[in-house]
Short mmCIF file of C-alpha atoms and ligand atoms in Angstrom, two decimals:
data_model
loop_
_atom_site.label_atom_id
_atom_site.label_comp_id
_atom_site.label_asym_id
_atom_site.label_seq_id
_atom_site.Cartn_x
_atom_site.Cartn_y
_atom_site.Cartn_z
CA MET A 1 -56.26 -162.57 13.27
CA THR A 2 -53.70 -160.58 14.74
CA ASP A 3 -50.64 -162.18 15.90
CA LEU A 4 -50.32 -162.10 19.53
CA LEU A 5 -46.39 -163.12 19.88
CA GLY A 6 -44.97 -159.74 18.94
CA PRO A 7 -48.07 -158.28 22.22
CA VAL A 8 -47.07 -160.74 24.81
CA GLU A 9 -43.33 -160.56 24.29
CA GLU A 10 -44.10 -156.23 24.88
CA GLY A 11 -46.66 -157.27 27.34
CA VAL A 12 -44.38 -159.55 29.33
CA ALA A 13 -41.92 -156.42 28.83
CA ARG A 14 -44.11 -153.49 30.48
CA VAL A 15 -45.35 -156.10 33.60
CA ALA A 16 -41.87 -156.73 34.09
CA ALA A 17 -40.79 -153.43 34.15
CA ALA A 18 -43.99 -152.57 37.18
CA GLY A 19 -41.79 -150.55 39.62
CA SER A 20 -44.06 -150.70 42.28
CA LEU A 21 -47.95 -152.40 43.27
CA ASP A 22 -49.74 -149.35 41.89
CA GLU A 23 -47.64 -149.39 38.39
CA LEU A 24 -48.31 -153.94 38.18
CA SER A 25 -52.36 -152.78 37.89
CA ALA A 26 -51.91 -149.86 35.61
CA ALA A 27 -49.58 -152.69 33.05
CA GLU A 28 -52.36 -155.73 34.56
CA GLN A 29 -55.26 -153.61 32.97
CA GLU A 30 -53.01 -152.26 29.94
CA VAL A 31 -51.48 -156.09 28.78
CA LEU A 32 -55.34 -158.14 29.96
CA GLY A 33 -57.71 -155.22 29.92
CA ARG A 34 -61.00 -154.52 27.42
CA ARG A 35 -58.22 -152.56 25.30
CA SER A 36 -55.05 -155.30 25.36
CA ALA A 37 -54.49 -156.33 21.96
CA VAL A 38 -55.40 -160.17 23.82
CA MET A 39 -58.91 -158.85 24.31
CA ALA A 40 -58.52 -157.87 20.63
CA ALA A 41 -58.23 -160.92 19.29
CA ARG A 42 -60.59 -163.41 21.48
CA GLN A 43 -63.44 -160.37 20.38
CA GLN A 44 -62.05 -161.44 17.11
CA LEU A 45 -62.35 -164.90 17.06
CA GLY A 46 -66.23 -165.42 16.05
CA ALA A 47 -65.53 -163.69 12.93
CA LEU A 48 -63.41 -166.58 11.65
CA PRO A 49 -64.40 -169.33 10.10
CA ALA A 50 -65.21 -172.24 11.83
CA GLU A 51 -61.40 -174.45 10.53
CA ASP A 52 -59.58 -171.88 12.00
CA ARG A 53 -60.94 -171.05 14.95
CA LYS A 54 -60.22 -173.58 17.50
CA GLU A 55 -56.10 -173.22 16.38
CA ALA A 56 -56.25 -169.56 17.28
CA GLY A 57 -58.81 -169.89 20.95
CA LYS A 58 -55.54 -171.38 21.60
CA ALA A 59 -53.42 -169.33 20.71
CA VAL A 60 -55.43 -166.27 22.19
CA ASN A 61 -55.54 -168.47 25.80
CA GLU A 62 -51.55 -169.45 25.88
CA ALA A 63 -51.03 -165.58 24.98
CA ARG A 64 -53.80 -164.76 28.26
CA GLU A 65 -52.39 -167.15 30.70
CA ARG A 66 -48.75 -166.39 29.58
CA LEU A 67 -49.68 -162.40 30.52
CA GLN A 68 -51.85 -163.70 34.07
CA ALA A 69 -48.36 -166.25 35.12
CA ALA A 70 -45.90 -162.80 34.24
CA VAL A 71 -48.43 -160.16 36.83
CA GLU A 72 -48.61 -163.25 38.66
CA ALA A 73 -44.18 -162.98 39.41
CA ARG A 74 -44.10 -159.73 39.19
CA ARG A 75 -46.67 -159.53 42.00
CA ALA A 76 -45.48 -161.90 44.31
CA GLU A 77 -41.90 -160.51 44.42
CA LEU A 78 -42.88 -156.77 44.58
CA GLU A 79 -45.16 -158.21 48.02
CA ALA A 80 -41.71 -159.48 48.79
CA ALA A 81 -40.63 -156.30 48.43
CA ALA A 82 -42.95 -154.39 50.28
CA ARG A 83 -42.76 -156.94 53.09
CA ALA A 84 -38.58 -156.59 53.67
CA GLN A 85 -38.93 -152.73 53.57
CA ARG A 86 -41.57 -153.01 56.37
CA LEU A 87 -39.94 -155.37 57.91
CA ASP A 88 -36.75 -153.14 58.19
CA ALA A 89 -38.78 -150.33 59.01
CA GLU A 90 -40.79 -151.89 62.45
CA ARG A 91 -37.52 -153.24 63.53
CA MET A 92 -35.60 -153.07 66.76
CA ASP A 93 -32.64 -152.56 67.00
CA LEU A 94 -31.83 -153.83 70.86
CA THR A 95 -27.77 -153.65 70.70
CA GLU A 96 -28.39 -150.09 69.10
CA VAL A 97 -30.73 -149.32 71.66
CA SER A 98 -27.94 -149.58 74.41
CA SER A 99 -25.06 -148.65 73.15
CA ARG A 100 -27.42 -144.40 72.63
CA TRP A 101 -28.62 -144.69 75.76
CA ALA A 102 -26.06 -144.27 77.84
CA ARG A 103 -26.81 -146.84 81.21
CA GLY A 104 -27.75 -145.37 84.24
CA HIS A 105 -26.41 -145.60 88.63
CA GLN A 106 -27.42 -145.13 91.72
CA HIS A 107 -28.93 -141.41 92.53
CA LEU A 108 -26.70 -139.12 94.57
CA VAL A 109 -29.20 -139.10 97.94
CA SER A 110 -28.94 -143.17 97.20
CA GLN A 111 -25.22 -143.65 97.52
CA THR A 112 -24.98 -140.72 100.24
CA GLN A 113 -27.67 -143.08 101.95
CA GLU A 114 -25.58 -146.03 102.22
CA GLN A 115 -22.28 -143.80 103.35
CA LEU A 116 -24.35 -142.93 106.22
CA GLU A 117 -25.10 -146.01 106.55
CA ASP A 118 -21.83 -147.41 106.69
CA VAL A 119 -20.49 -144.87 108.71
CA PHE A 120 -21.96 -146.28 111.53
CA VAL A 121 -22.64 -149.97 110.66
CA ALA A 122 -18.72 -149.32 111.59
CA MET A 123 -19.15 -147.77 114.47
CA GLY A 124 -21.28 -151.08 115.92
CA TYR A 125 -24.75 -149.88 114.69
CA ARG A 126 -28.09 -152.17 112.73
CA VAL A 127 -29.98 -150.73 110.10
CA ALA A 128 -33.59 -150.19 110.89
CA GLU A 129 -36.71 -149.46 108.76
CA GLY A 130 -40.04 -148.32 109.36
CA PRO A 131 -42.89 -147.75 106.85
CA GLU A 132 -43.95 -144.71 105.20
CA ALA A 133 -47.30 -144.44 105.76
CA GLU A 134 -47.73 -144.17 109.44
CA THR A 135 -50.26 -143.49 112.05
CA ASP A 136 -50.16 -140.74 114.00
CA TRP A 137 -49.86 -142.66 117.58
CA TYR A 138 -46.10 -143.79 116.46
CA ASN A 139 -45.62 -140.07 114.78
CA PHE A 140 -46.20 -138.46 117.53
CA GLU A 141 -48.23 -139.77 120.13
CA ALA A 142 -45.70 -142.81 120.84
CA LEU A 143 -43.08 -139.61 120.58
CA ASN A 144 -44.66 -137.41 123.68
CA MET A 145 -47.07 -135.12 121.67
CA PRO A 146 -50.85 -136.27 122.63
CA PRO A 147 -53.67 -135.38 120.60
CA GLY A 148 -53.85 -131.12 120.42
CA HIS A 149 -49.70 -130.83 121.66
CA PRO A 150 -48.07 -127.43 119.77
CA ALA A 151 -45.24 -128.51 119.24
CA ARG A 152 -47.48 -131.32 116.60
CA SER A 153 -47.05 -127.37 114.56
CA MET A 154 -43.59 -128.26 113.69
CA TRP A 155 -44.18 -130.74 111.42
CA ASP A 156 -46.21 -129.36 108.57
CA THR A 157 -48.09 -132.74 108.50
CA LEU A 158 -50.08 -134.38 104.52
CA TYR A 159 -52.42 -136.57 106.31
CA LEU A 160 -54.10 -139.96 103.93
CA LYS A 161 -57.55 -140.33 103.15
CA LEU A 162 -57.37 -143.92 105.24
CA GLY A 163 -59.39 -145.16 108.51
CA ALA A 164 -60.24 -142.32 110.78
CA PRO A 165 -59.99 -139.12 109.64
CA GLY A 166 -56.62 -137.06 110.91
CA SER A 167 -55.28 -141.16 112.16
CA VAL A 168 -53.18 -141.68 109.16
CA LEU A 169 -50.14 -139.64 107.54
CA LEU A 170 -47.00 -139.75 106.07
CA ARG A 171 -44.45 -140.01 108.02
CA THR A 172 -42.91 -136.25 108.39
CA HIS A 173 -39.40 -137.76 110.56
CA THR A 174 -37.92 -140.59 110.85
CA SER A 175 -38.45 -140.60 114.53
CA PRO A 176 -41.25 -142.90 114.32
CA VAL A 177 -38.59 -146.08 114.13
CA GLN A 178 -37.69 -145.32 117.24
CA ILE A 179 -40.54 -146.61 118.61
CA ARG A 180 -41.09 -150.20 116.01
CA VAL A 181 -37.86 -150.71 117.20
CA MET A 182 -38.49 -150.06 121.08
CA GLN A 183 -41.08 -152.50 121.22
CA SER A 184 -39.33 -155.39 118.31
CA GLN A 185 -36.55 -155.58 120.94
CA PRO A 186 -34.75 -155.03 123.94
CA PRO A 187 -32.47 -152.63 125.12
CA PRO A 188 -29.66 -152.70 124.38
CA VAL A 189 -30.44 -151.09 121.13
CA TYR A 190 -28.02 -149.80 119.17
CA ILE A 191 -29.31 -148.36 114.37
CA VAL A 192 -30.28 -146.30 111.88
CA ALA A 193 -32.51 -145.92 110.05
CA PRO A 194 -32.94 -143.77 106.77
CA GLY A 195 -36.14 -143.52 105.04
CA ARG A 196 -38.11 -140.73 102.73
CA CYS A 197 -40.20 -137.93 104.93
CA TYR A 198 -43.06 -136.37 104.02
CA ARG A 199 -43.32 -132.60 105.30
CA ARG A 200 -45.97 -128.93 104.10
CA ASP A 201 -43.04 -127.48 103.49
CA THR A 202 -42.75 -124.72 100.43
CA PRO A 203 -39.44 -126.49 98.35
CA ASP A 204 -36.00 -123.49 98.81
CA ALA A 205 -31.96 -124.54 98.63
CA ARG A 206 -33.01 -126.32 100.82
CA HIS A 207 -36.03 -127.59 101.56
CA LEU A 208 -38.14 -129.82 99.82
CA SER A 209 -41.83 -131.30 100.77
CA VAL A 210 -40.37 -135.27 100.20
CA PHE A 211 -36.28 -135.39 100.98
CA HIS A 212 -35.22 -138.19 103.47
CA GLN A 213 -33.18 -138.67 106.88
CA ILE A 214 -31.25 -140.99 108.85
CA GLU A 215 -32.24 -141.33 112.34
CA GLY A 216 -30.19 -142.56 115.76
CA LEU A 217 -31.42 -144.16 118.54
CA VAL A 218 -28.85 -146.07 121.38
CA VAL A 219 -30.78 -147.16 124.13
CA ASP A 220 -27.75 -149.18 126.57
CA ARG A 221 -27.36 -148.31 130.77
CA HIS A 222 -25.34 -145.55 131.98
CA ILE A 223 -25.16 -143.51 128.61
CA SER A 224 -24.58 -140.19 128.69
CA PHE A 225 -25.26 -136.72 126.94
CA GLY A 226 -21.39 -137.37 126.41
CA ASP A 227 -21.67 -140.28 124.35
CA LEU A 228 -24.66 -138.56 122.14
CA ALA A 229 -21.87 -135.40 121.48
CA GLY A 230 -19.24 -137.86 121.05
CA THR A 231 -20.77 -139.92 118.38
CA ILE A 232 -21.88 -136.33 116.44
CA GLU A 233 -18.41 -135.69 116.28
CA ALA A 234 -17.47 -138.88 115.44
CA PHE A 235 -19.75 -139.04 112.66
CA THR A 236 -19.42 -135.51 111.17
CA GLY A 237 -15.48 -136.11 110.77
CA ALA A 238 -15.59 -139.57 108.97
CA TYR A 239 -18.44 -138.64 107.04
CA PHE A 240 -17.59 -134.54 105.51
CA GLY A 241 -13.27 -135.11 107.17
CA PRO A 242 -11.73 -132.89 109.14
CA THR A 243 -12.43 -129.68 107.54
CA ILE A 244 -16.05 -129.75 108.69
CA ARG A 245 -16.76 -127.89 111.69
CA SER A 246 -20.02 -129.18 113.76
CA ARG A 247 -21.93 -126.84 116.39
CA LEU A 248 -24.88 -128.09 119.58
CA ARG A 249 -27.27 -125.79 120.43
CA PRO A 250 -29.69 -125.87 122.69
CA SER A 251 -33.11 -126.64 121.23
CA PHE A 252 -36.56 -128.05 121.42
CA PHE A 253 -37.63 -131.45 120.42
CA PRO A 254 -41.28 -132.99 122.50
CA PHE A 255 -38.75 -136.55 122.51
CA THR A 256 -35.62 -135.93 123.48
CA GLU A 257 -34.87 -134.08 126.63
CA PRO A 258 -32.19 -132.05 126.58
CA SER A 259 -32.90 -131.81 123.30
CA ALA A 260 -29.97 -130.09 121.09
CA GLU A 261 -29.69 -129.06 117.15
CA PHE A 262 -26.33 -129.56 115.30
CA ASP A 263 -25.33 -127.20 112.38
CA VAL A 264 -22.03 -128.20 110.17
CA THR A 265 -20.32 -125.27 108.64
CA CYS A 266 -21.39 -124.06 106.03
CA ILE A 267 -19.17 -125.16 102.72
CA PHE A 268 -20.51 -121.69 100.02
CA CYS A 269 -18.81 -119.14 102.61
CA ASP A 270 -16.64 -121.08 105.00
CA GLY A 271 -18.70 -118.77 108.03
CA ALA A 272 -18.79 -115.79 106.35
CA GLY A 273 -23.09 -115.87 105.35
CA CYS A 274 -24.72 -116.50 101.90
CA ARG A 275 -28.19 -117.19 100.35
CA VAL A 276 -27.74 -120.97 101.35
CA CYS A 277 -27.12 -120.41 105.07
CA SER A 278 -29.78 -117.61 105.34
CA HIS A 279 -26.54 -115.40 106.04
CA SER A 280 -25.58 -117.56 108.86
CA GLY A 281 -22.33 -119.66 108.04
CA TRP A 282 -23.89 -122.17 110.00
CA ILE A 283 -25.97 -125.57 107.51
CA GLU A 284 -28.25 -127.04 110.48
CA LEU A 285 -28.83 -130.55 110.19
CA GLY A 286 -30.59 -131.93 112.46
CA GLY A 287 -31.73 -132.84 115.83
CA CYS A 288 -30.79 -134.62 118.68
CA GLY A 289 -30.50 -135.59 122.85
CA MET A 290 -31.02 -137.72 125.40
CA VAL A 291 -34.52 -140.52 124.97
CA ASP A 292 -37.76 -138.65 126.83
CA PRO A 293 -38.71 -140.61 129.97
CA ASN A 294 -41.55 -139.99 128.47
CA VAL A 295 -41.28 -142.14 125.11
CA PHE A 296 -39.36 -145.00 127.05
CA GLU A 297 -42.94 -145.21 129.53
CA ALA A 298 -44.69 -145.63 126.18
CA VAL A 299 -43.11 -148.63 125.96
CA GLY A 300 -42.33 -150.08 128.40
CA ILE A 301 -38.72 -149.31 129.11
CA ASP A 302 -37.40 -149.21 132.19
CA ASN A 303 -36.13 -145.60 132.43
CA GLU A 304 -33.99 -146.09 135.79
CA GLU A 305 -32.63 -148.94 134.44
CA TRP A 306 -31.73 -147.89 130.72
CA GLN A 307 -30.79 -144.88 129.10
CA GLY A 308 -30.45 -143.37 125.88
CA PHE A 309 -29.90 -140.56 123.04
CA ALA A 310 -31.38 -140.14 119.56
CA PHE A 311 -30.68 -137.93 116.02
CA GLY A 312 -31.91 -137.45 112.67
CA PHE A 313 -30.65 -135.09 110.09
CA GLY A 314 -31.40 -134.66 106.13
CA ILE A 315 -29.55 -137.14 104.22
CA ASP A 316 -29.73 -135.72 100.60
CA ARG A 317 -28.29 -132.15 103.60
CA CYS A 318 -25.03 -134.64 103.56
CA ALA A 319 -24.72 -134.87 100.50
CA MET A 320 -25.48 -130.90 99.61
CA LEU A 321 -22.49 -130.51 101.48
CA ARG A 322 -19.77 -133.08 100.82
CA HIS A 323 -20.48 -132.31 96.97
CA ASN A 324 -20.47 -128.38 96.89
CA ILE A 325 -24.70 -128.02 95.74
CA ASP A 326 -26.02 -125.46 96.76
CA ASP A 327 -30.06 -126.50 96.17
CA ILE A 328 -31.41 -128.82 97.46
CA ARG A 329 -33.97 -129.51 93.58
CA HIS A 330 -31.10 -130.28 91.83
CA PHE A 331 -31.79 -133.56 93.49
CA ILE A 332 -35.10 -133.71 91.69
CA THR A 333 -34.93 -131.83 88.66
CA ASN A 334 -33.98 -135.35 86.73
CA ASP A 335 -31.48 -133.18 84.56
CA VAL A 336 -29.55 -135.65 83.52
CA ARG A 337 -25.18 -132.97 83.59
CA PHE A 338 -26.33 -132.72 86.81
CA LEU A 339 -26.76 -136.01 87.90
CA ARG A 340 -23.78 -137.73 85.38
CA GLN A 341 -21.60 -136.03 87.76
CA PHE A 342 -21.99 -138.00 90.68
C1 LIG B 1 -37.32 -133.52 113.25
O1 LIG B 1 -37.22 -134.20 112.00
C2 LIG B 1 -36.86 -134.80 114.17
N1 LIG B 1 -36.80 -135.96 114.44
C3 LIG B 1 -34.99 -134.79 114.52
C4 LIG B 1 -34.83 -135.69 115.42
C5 LIG B 1 -34.82 -137.34 115.74
C6 LIG B 1 -34.10 -134.60 117.29
C7 LIG B 1 -34.63 -137.67 116.60
C8 LIG B 1 -34.49 -135.71 117.97
C9 LIG B 1 -33.82 -137.06 117.89
P1 LIG B 1 -36.05 -131.32 112.30
O2 LIG B 1 -38.13 -130.61 112.24
O3 LIG B 1 -35.07 -130.54 112.97
O4 LIG B 1 -36.46 -132.61 113.30
O5 LIG B 1 -35.13 -131.30 110.94
C10 LIG B 1 -34.57 -132.60 111.07
C11 LIG B 1 -33.05 -132.86 109.65
O6 LIG B 1 -33.47 -133.74 108.65
C12 LIG B 1 -33.06 -131.29 109.39
O7 LIG B 1 -31.96 -130.23 109.87
C13 LIG B 1 -32.63 -131.38 107.86
O8 LIG B 1 -30.99 -131.42 107.78
C14 LIG B 1 -34.27 -132.25 106.89
N2 LIG B 1 -34.76 -132.15 107.46
C15 LIG B 1 -36.14 -130.83 107.75
N3 LIG B 1 -37.43 -130.58 106.52
C16 LIG B 1 -36.59 -130.60 105.59
C17 LIG B 1 -36.80 -130.49 104.06
N4 LIG B 1 -37.89 -130.05 104.00
N5 LIG B 1 -36.08 -130.48 102.97
C18 LIG B 1 -35.43 -131.24 103.39
N6 LIG B 1 -34.51 -131.64 105.11
C19 LIG B 1 -35.31 -131.56 105.91
#
């Protein structure tokens, strides 16, 4: 019978050299398959004289077992290496992620909102809030705009499919918070109410369809238009500094009488006229006026005893003016090169 010692040593070396599980399968076939030296020796056993057969059979089995053990050992090594490689590829290095991505920060509009709140809190105001999904009554009717009132067209409204058609909407301004506050507490009232507003406005350099306003409401005894004008001046001075001029010009809002709009000088052209200010030299910041007696009536406040003023202006516009941003749309494009500057 063929001597198996040499083929077994070669076979073990061949198996140990397999660099992958596929190579190992090929090597296993070679050293233990039908055409291997061990199998050939096994087939020769029947032809041996009976007295030699036992010894030869034992030698064949030992050779097979040695080769099989070598294959199993190499398979275990290769499988462990493959598993380690897979784990390494799938591994998530959390420390690497946190150092690769810079930490975020508050959006400029939120920063501006907090700064404006601070200006008014320093003047003794409280911060109030109200819902963004409002009823028609709070957004319009209680603000002296009954159904069908022509002034409703001043605000291009987005209605929600909730309740009776046209009864629930996305608030077009923060003025409904005036009503909610007056319903919830007796005068005197000194509040500001910042928040998101929605309109079917076409976006341009000064308009977005989702933007932010801050509402102010004061209800007290002996309040006059002079208090309102002084408050606006105090606020513009505190927030923009002395270089920006402001002006009040007569206007109309159904919920204030008399009403005014307040503008600040356009910082982009210093009043000369440019694209951002529509060549007027001024940028409109908000509306204001003395609370209309019909609004007091809607919330049950005696307008003989109490007077009040209200104002509402754009937070996004304040941020634009203070930081020289010539297009309000930068706030929503999420370009980190823009956002990182503030
Ligand atoms: C109002 O919304 C009134 N509620 C303001 C008011 C409150 C008047 C209290 C009287 C008393 P107006 O529609 O003009 O008014 O909006 C006020 C300000 O919100 C504007 O001057 C502007 O600064 C900002 N604003 C309005 N529409 C947009 C818009 N589409 N995108 C960005 N800012 C806007």
